[in-house]
CSV table of C-alpha atoms in Angstrom, one decimal:
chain,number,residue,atom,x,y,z
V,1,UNK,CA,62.6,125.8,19.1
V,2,UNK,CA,58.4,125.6,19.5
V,3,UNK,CA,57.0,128.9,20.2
V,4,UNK,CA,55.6,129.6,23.7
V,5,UNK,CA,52.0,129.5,24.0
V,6,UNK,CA,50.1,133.0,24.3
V,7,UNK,CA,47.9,134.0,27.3
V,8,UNK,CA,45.0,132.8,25.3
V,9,UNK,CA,46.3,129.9,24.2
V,10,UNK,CA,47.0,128.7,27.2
V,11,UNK,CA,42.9,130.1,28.6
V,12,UNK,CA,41.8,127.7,25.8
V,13,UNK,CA,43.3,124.5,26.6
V,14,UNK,CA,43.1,124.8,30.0
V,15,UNK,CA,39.6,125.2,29.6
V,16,UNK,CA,39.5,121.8,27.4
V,17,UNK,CA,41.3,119.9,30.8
V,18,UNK,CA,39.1,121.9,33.5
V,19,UNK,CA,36.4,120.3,31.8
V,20,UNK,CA,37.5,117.1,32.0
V,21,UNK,CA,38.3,117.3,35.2
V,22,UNK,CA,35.0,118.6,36.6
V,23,UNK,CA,33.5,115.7,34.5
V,24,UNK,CA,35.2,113.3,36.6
V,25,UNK,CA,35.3,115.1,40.0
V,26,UNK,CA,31.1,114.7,39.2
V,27,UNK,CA,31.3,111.4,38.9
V,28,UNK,CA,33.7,110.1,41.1
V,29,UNK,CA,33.2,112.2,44.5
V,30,UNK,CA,35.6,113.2,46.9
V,31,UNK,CA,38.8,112.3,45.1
V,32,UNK,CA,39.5,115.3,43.2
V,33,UNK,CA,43.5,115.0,43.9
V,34,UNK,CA,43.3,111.5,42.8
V,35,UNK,CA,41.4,112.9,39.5
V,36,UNK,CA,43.8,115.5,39.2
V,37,UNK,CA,47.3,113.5,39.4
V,38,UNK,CA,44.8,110.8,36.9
V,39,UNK,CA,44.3,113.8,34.3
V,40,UNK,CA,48.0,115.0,34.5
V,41,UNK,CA,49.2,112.2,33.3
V,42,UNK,CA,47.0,111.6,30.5
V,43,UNK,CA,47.7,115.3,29.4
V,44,UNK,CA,51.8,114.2,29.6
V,45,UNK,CA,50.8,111.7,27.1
V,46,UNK,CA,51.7,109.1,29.7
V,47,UNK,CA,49.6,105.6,30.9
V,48,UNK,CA,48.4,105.3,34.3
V,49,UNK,CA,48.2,102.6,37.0
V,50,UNK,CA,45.9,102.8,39.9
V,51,UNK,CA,46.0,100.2,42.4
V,52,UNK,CA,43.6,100.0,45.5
V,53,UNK,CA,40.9,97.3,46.7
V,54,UNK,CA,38.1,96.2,45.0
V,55,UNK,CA,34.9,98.6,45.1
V,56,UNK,CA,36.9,101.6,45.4
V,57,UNK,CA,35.6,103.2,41.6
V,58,UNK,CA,39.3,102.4,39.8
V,59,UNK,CA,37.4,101.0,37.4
V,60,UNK,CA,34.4,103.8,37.3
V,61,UNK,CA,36.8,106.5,36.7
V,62,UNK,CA,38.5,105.5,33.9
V,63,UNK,CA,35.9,104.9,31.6
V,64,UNK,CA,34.3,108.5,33.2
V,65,UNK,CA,37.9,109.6,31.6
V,66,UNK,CA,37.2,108.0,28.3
V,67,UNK,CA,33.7,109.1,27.7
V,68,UNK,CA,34.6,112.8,28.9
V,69,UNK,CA,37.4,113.1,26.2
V,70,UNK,CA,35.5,111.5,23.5
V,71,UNK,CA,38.5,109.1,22.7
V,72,UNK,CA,37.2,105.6,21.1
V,73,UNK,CA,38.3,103.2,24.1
V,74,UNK,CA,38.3,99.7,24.7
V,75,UNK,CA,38.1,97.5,28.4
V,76,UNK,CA,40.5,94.0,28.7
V,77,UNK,CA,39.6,92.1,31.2
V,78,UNK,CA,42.7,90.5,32.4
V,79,UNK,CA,42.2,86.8,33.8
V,80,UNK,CA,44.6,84.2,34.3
V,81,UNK,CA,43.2,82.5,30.8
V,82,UNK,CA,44.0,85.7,28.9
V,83,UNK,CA,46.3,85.1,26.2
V,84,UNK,CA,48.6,87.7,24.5
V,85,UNK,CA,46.8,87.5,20.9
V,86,UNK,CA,43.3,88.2,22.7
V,87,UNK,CA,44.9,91.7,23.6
V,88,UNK,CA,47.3,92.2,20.2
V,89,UNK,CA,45.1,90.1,17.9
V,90,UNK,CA,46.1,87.9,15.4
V,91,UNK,CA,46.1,86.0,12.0
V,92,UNK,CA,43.0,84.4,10.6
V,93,UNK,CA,42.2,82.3,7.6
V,94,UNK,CA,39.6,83.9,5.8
V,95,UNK,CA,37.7,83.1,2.8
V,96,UNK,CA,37.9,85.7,-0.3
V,97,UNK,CA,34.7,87.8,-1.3
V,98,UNK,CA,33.2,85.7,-4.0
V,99,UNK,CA,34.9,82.1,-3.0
V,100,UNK,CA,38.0,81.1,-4.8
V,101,UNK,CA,41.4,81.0,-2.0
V,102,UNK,CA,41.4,81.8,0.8
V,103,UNK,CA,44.3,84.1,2.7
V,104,UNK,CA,45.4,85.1,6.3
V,105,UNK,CA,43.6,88.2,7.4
V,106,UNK,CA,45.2,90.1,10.5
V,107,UNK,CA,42.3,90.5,13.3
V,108,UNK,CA,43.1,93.5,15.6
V,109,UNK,CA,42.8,92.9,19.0
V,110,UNK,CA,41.3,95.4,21.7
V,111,UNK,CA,44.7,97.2,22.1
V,112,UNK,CA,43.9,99.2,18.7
V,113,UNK,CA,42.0,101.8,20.5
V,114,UNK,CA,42.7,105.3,21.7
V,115,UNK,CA,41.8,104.6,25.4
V,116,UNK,CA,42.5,101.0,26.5
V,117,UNK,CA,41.4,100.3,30.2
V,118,UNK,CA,43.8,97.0,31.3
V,119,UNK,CA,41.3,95.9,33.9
V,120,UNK,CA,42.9,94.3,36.9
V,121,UNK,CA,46.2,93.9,35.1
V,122,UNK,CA,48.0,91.6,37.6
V,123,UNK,CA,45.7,89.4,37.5
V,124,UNK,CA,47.1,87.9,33.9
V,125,UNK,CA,50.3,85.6,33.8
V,126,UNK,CA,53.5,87.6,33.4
V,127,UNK,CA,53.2,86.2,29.9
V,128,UNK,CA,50.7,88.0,29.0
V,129,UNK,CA,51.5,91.7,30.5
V,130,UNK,CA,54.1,91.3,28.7
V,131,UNK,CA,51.7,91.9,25.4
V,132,UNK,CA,51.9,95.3,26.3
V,133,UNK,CA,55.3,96.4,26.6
V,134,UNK,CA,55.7,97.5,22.6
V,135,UNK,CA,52.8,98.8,22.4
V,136,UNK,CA,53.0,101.3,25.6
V,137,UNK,CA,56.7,102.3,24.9
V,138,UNK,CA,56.5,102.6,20.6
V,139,UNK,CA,52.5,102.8,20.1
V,140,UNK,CA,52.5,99.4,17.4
V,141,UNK,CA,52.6,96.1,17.8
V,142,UNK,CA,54.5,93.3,16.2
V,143,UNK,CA,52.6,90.3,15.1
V,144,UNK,CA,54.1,87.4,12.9
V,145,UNK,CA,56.6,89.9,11.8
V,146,UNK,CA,54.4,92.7,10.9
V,147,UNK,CA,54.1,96.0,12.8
V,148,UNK,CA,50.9,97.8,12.9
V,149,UNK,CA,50.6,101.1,14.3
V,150,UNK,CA,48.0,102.0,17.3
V,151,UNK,CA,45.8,104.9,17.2
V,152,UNK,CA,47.0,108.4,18.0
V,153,UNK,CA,46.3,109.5,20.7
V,154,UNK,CA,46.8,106.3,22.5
V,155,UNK,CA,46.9,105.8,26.2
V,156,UNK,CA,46.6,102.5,28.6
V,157,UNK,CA,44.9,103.2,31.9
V,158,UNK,CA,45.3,100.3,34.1
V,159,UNK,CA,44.6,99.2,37.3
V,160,UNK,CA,45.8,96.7,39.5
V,161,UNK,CA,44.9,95.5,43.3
V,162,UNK,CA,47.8,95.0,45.8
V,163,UNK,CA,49.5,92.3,44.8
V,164,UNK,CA,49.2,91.1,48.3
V,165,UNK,CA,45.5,90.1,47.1
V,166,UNK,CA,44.9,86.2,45.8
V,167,UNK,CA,45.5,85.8,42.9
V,168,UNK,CA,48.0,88.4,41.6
V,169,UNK,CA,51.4,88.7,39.4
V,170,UNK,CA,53.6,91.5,40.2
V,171,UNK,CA,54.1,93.3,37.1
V,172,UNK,CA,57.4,93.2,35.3
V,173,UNK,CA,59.8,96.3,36.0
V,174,UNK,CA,59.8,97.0,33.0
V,175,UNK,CA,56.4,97.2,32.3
V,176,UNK,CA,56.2,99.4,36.0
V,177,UNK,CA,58.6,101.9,34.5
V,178,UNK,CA,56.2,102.3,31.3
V,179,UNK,CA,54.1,103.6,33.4
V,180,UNK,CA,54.4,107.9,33.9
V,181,UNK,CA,52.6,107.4,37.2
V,182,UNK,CA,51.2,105.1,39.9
V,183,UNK,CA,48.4,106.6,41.6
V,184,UNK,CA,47.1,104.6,45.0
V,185,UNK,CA,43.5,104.7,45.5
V,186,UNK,CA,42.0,104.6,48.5
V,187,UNK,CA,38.9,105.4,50.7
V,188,UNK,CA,36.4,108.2,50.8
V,189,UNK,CA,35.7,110.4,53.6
V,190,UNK,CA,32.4,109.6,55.9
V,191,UNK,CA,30.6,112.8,54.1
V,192,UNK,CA,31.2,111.6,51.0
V,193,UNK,CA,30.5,108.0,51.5
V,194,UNK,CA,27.0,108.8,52.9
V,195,UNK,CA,26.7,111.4,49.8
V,196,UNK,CA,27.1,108.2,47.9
V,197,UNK,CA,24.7,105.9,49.2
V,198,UNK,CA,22.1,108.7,49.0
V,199,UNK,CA,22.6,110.0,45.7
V,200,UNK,CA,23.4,106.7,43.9
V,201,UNK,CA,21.6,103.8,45.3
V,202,UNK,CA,23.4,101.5,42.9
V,203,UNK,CA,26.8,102.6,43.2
V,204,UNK,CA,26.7,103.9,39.2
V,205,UNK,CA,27.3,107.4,38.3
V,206,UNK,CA,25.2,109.1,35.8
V,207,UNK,CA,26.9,108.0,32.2
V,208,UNK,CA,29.1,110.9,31.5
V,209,UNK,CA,29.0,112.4,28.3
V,210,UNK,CA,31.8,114.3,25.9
V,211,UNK,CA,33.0,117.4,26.7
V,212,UNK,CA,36.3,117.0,24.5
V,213,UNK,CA,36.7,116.1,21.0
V,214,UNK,CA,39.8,113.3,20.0
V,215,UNK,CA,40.9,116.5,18.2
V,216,UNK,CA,41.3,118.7,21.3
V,217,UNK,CA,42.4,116.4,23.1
V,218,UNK,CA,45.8,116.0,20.9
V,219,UNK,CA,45.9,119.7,21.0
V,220,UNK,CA,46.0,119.5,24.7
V,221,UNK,CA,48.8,117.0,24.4
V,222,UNK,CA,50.7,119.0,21.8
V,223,UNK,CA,50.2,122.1,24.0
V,224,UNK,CA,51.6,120.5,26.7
V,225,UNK,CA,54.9,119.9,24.9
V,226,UNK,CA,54.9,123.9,24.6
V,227,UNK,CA,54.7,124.6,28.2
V,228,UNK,CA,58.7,126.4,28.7
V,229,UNK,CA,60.9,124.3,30.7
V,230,UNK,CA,63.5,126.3,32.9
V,231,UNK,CA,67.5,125.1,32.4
V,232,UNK,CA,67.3,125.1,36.1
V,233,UNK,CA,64.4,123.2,36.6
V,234,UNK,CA,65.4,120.5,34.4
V,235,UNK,CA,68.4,120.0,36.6
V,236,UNK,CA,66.7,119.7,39.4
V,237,UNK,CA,64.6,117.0,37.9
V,238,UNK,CA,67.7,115.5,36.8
V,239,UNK,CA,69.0,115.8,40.0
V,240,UNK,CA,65.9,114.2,42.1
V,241,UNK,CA,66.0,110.9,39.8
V,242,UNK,CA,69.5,110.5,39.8
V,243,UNK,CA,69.5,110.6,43.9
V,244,UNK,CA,67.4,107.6,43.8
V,245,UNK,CA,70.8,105.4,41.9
V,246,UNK,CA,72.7,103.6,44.6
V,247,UNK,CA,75.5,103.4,42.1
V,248,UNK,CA,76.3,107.5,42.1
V,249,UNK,CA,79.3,108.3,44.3
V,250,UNK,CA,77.2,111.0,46.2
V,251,UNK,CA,74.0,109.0,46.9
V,252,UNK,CA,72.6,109.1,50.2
V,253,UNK,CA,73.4,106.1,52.4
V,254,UNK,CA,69.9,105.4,53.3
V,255,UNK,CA,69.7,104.9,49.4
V,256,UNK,CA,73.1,102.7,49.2
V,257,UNK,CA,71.7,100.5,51.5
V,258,UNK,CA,67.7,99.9,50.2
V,259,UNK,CA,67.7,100.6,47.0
V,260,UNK,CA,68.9,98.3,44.2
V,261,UNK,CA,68.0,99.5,41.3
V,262,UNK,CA,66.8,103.2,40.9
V,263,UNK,CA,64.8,105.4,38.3
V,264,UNK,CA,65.9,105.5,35.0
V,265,UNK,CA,65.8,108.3,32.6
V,266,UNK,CA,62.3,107.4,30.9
V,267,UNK,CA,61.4,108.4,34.8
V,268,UNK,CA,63.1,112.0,34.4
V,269,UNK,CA,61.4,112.5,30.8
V,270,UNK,CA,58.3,111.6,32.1
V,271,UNK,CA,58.4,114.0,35.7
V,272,UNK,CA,59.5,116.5,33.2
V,273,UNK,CA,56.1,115.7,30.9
V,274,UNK,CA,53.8,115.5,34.0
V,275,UNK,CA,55.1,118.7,35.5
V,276,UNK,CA,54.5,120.8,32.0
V,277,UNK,CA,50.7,119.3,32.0
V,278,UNK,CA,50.5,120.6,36.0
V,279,UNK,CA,51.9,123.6,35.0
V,280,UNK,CA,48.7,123.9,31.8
V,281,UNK,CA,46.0,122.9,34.6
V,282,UNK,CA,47.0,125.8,36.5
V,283,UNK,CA,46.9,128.3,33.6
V,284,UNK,CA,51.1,128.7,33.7
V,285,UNK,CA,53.6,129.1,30.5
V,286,UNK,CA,56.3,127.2,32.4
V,287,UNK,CA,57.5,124.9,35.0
V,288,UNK,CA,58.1,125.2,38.6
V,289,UNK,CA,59.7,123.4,41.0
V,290,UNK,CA,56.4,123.1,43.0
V,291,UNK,CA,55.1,120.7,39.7
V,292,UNK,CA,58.1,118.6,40.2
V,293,UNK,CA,57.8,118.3,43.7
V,294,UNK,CA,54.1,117.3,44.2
V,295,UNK,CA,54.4,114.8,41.3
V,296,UNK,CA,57.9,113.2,42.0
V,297,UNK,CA,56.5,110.3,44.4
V,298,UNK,CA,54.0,109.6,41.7
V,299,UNK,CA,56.3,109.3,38.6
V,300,UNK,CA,59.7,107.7,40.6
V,301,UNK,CA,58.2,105.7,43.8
V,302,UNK,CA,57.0,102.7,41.6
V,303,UNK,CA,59.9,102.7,39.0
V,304,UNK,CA,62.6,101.7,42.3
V,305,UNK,CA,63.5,98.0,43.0
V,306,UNK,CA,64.1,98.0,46.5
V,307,UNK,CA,66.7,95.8,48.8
């Protein structure tokens, strides 16, 4: 059993993520729960989707997240054109140093990065989003029959617009439930959108430099898994994901009759993951059951498939 983190332990790494998150509350104003619920799961070890209209700064805060951890990251721009090998890579024929034969060289793609921003995701074929199932569920890839391991850590921070938009593929369900939270983004306040305008004429906040090494960053991750769980709160996790199955004899009927397919138990590992890195932002050894409820619409809502 991993030993539970001393009062200054805990002082340390929360320092690491308060950091981080005034970094991005900077430089994305007046979304600072948005940033917060954004950082959470990144800390669980868990991808992100945001999805909200164009212009709303999806795109702004996640490379502010990228540059503020100090995580090598790269940005796929998903298009209708995209191809699964432009995201995995693939082989090559190259010539050997000196002349002489030549031989198939593997070319990584931009998924062999620590942060990988999937840039309007459901905008690429189903086909294609598909790329990303291995590598967001095992961390490798398989290409021509050989697997290649991703970079540790290794997150993807997506974002989508509503697939109501022109345009758009839903994503898969399974590639949803890969996801440790959705996170919708939406408008500013009027303070804050006149702050804007004045302070950044262009839109662009001020580049954002590292305030985390990749190093400290995994320890924040491997701290997170050292945050106590309580028996009973991990049954009441168990017990909110497994209210959202139409198939259990107790479900509730407004569940029997609009829900067709409910979480499943990547969903209750990853509210449990989520609610430990809560529980490290506010400077907590353990769990409560306030983490789990301010995080389960976040973790479950997107993983149901409704009537």
């Amino acid at each position: 059993m991993t030993a539970l983190m001393t009062e200054s332990e805990i002082a340390t790494h929360r320092a690491h993520a308060q950091a981080i998150l005034n970094g991005l509350d900077a430089a994305i104003l007046g979304q600072s729960a948005l940033t917060r619920l954004v950082l959470t799961g990144m800390l669980a070890g868990g991808h992100v989707l945001l999805e909200g209209l164009p212009g709303l700064g999806k795109t702004e805060l996640v490379k502010t997240l990228a540059a503020l951890t100090g995580l090598d990251h790269k940005r796929i721009q998903f298009t209708p054109d995209l191809l699964p090998s432009d995201i995995t890579g693939t082989l090559i024929l190259e010539e050997a140093a000196g002349g002489g034969s030549r031989k198939l060289t593997f070319r990584r793609g931009p998924i062999f990065a620590q942060v990988v921003l999937a840039d309007e995701i459901n905008r690429a074929s189903p086909k294609t989003q598909s790329a990303l199932l291995q590598a967001m569920q095992e961390r490798q890839v398989t290409v021509f029959d050989t697997t290649h391991t991703l970079p540790h850590p290794f997150f993807v921070l997506a974002t989508q617009n509503p697939i109501e938009l022109d345009g758009t593929y839903p994503l898969p369900e399974a590639q949803l439930d890969r996801f440790a939270i959705k996170a919708a983004v939406t408008g500013v306040s009027t303070d804050t959108l006149a702050r804007i305008i004045m302070e950044r004429p262009d839109g662009i906040p001020a580049a954002a430099k590292a305030v985390t090494t990749a190093q400290e960053v995994s320890d924040l991750l491997t701290a997170v898994k050292r945050i106590a769980l309580p028996e009973a709160v991990a049954g009441y996790i168990a017990r909110v994901v497994n209210a959202t199955r139409p198939e259990q004899s107790d479900a509730h009927e407004q569940v029997k009759g609009s829900v067709r397919w409910g979480a499943s138990p990547r969903a209750a590992i990853a509210l449990a993951a989520c609610a430990r890195a809560s529980a490290l932002l506010a400077g907590r050894p353990a769990v409560g059951f306030a983490d789990v409820k301010a995080l389960a619409a976040a973790v479950i809502g997107h993983r149901l498939v409704l009537s």
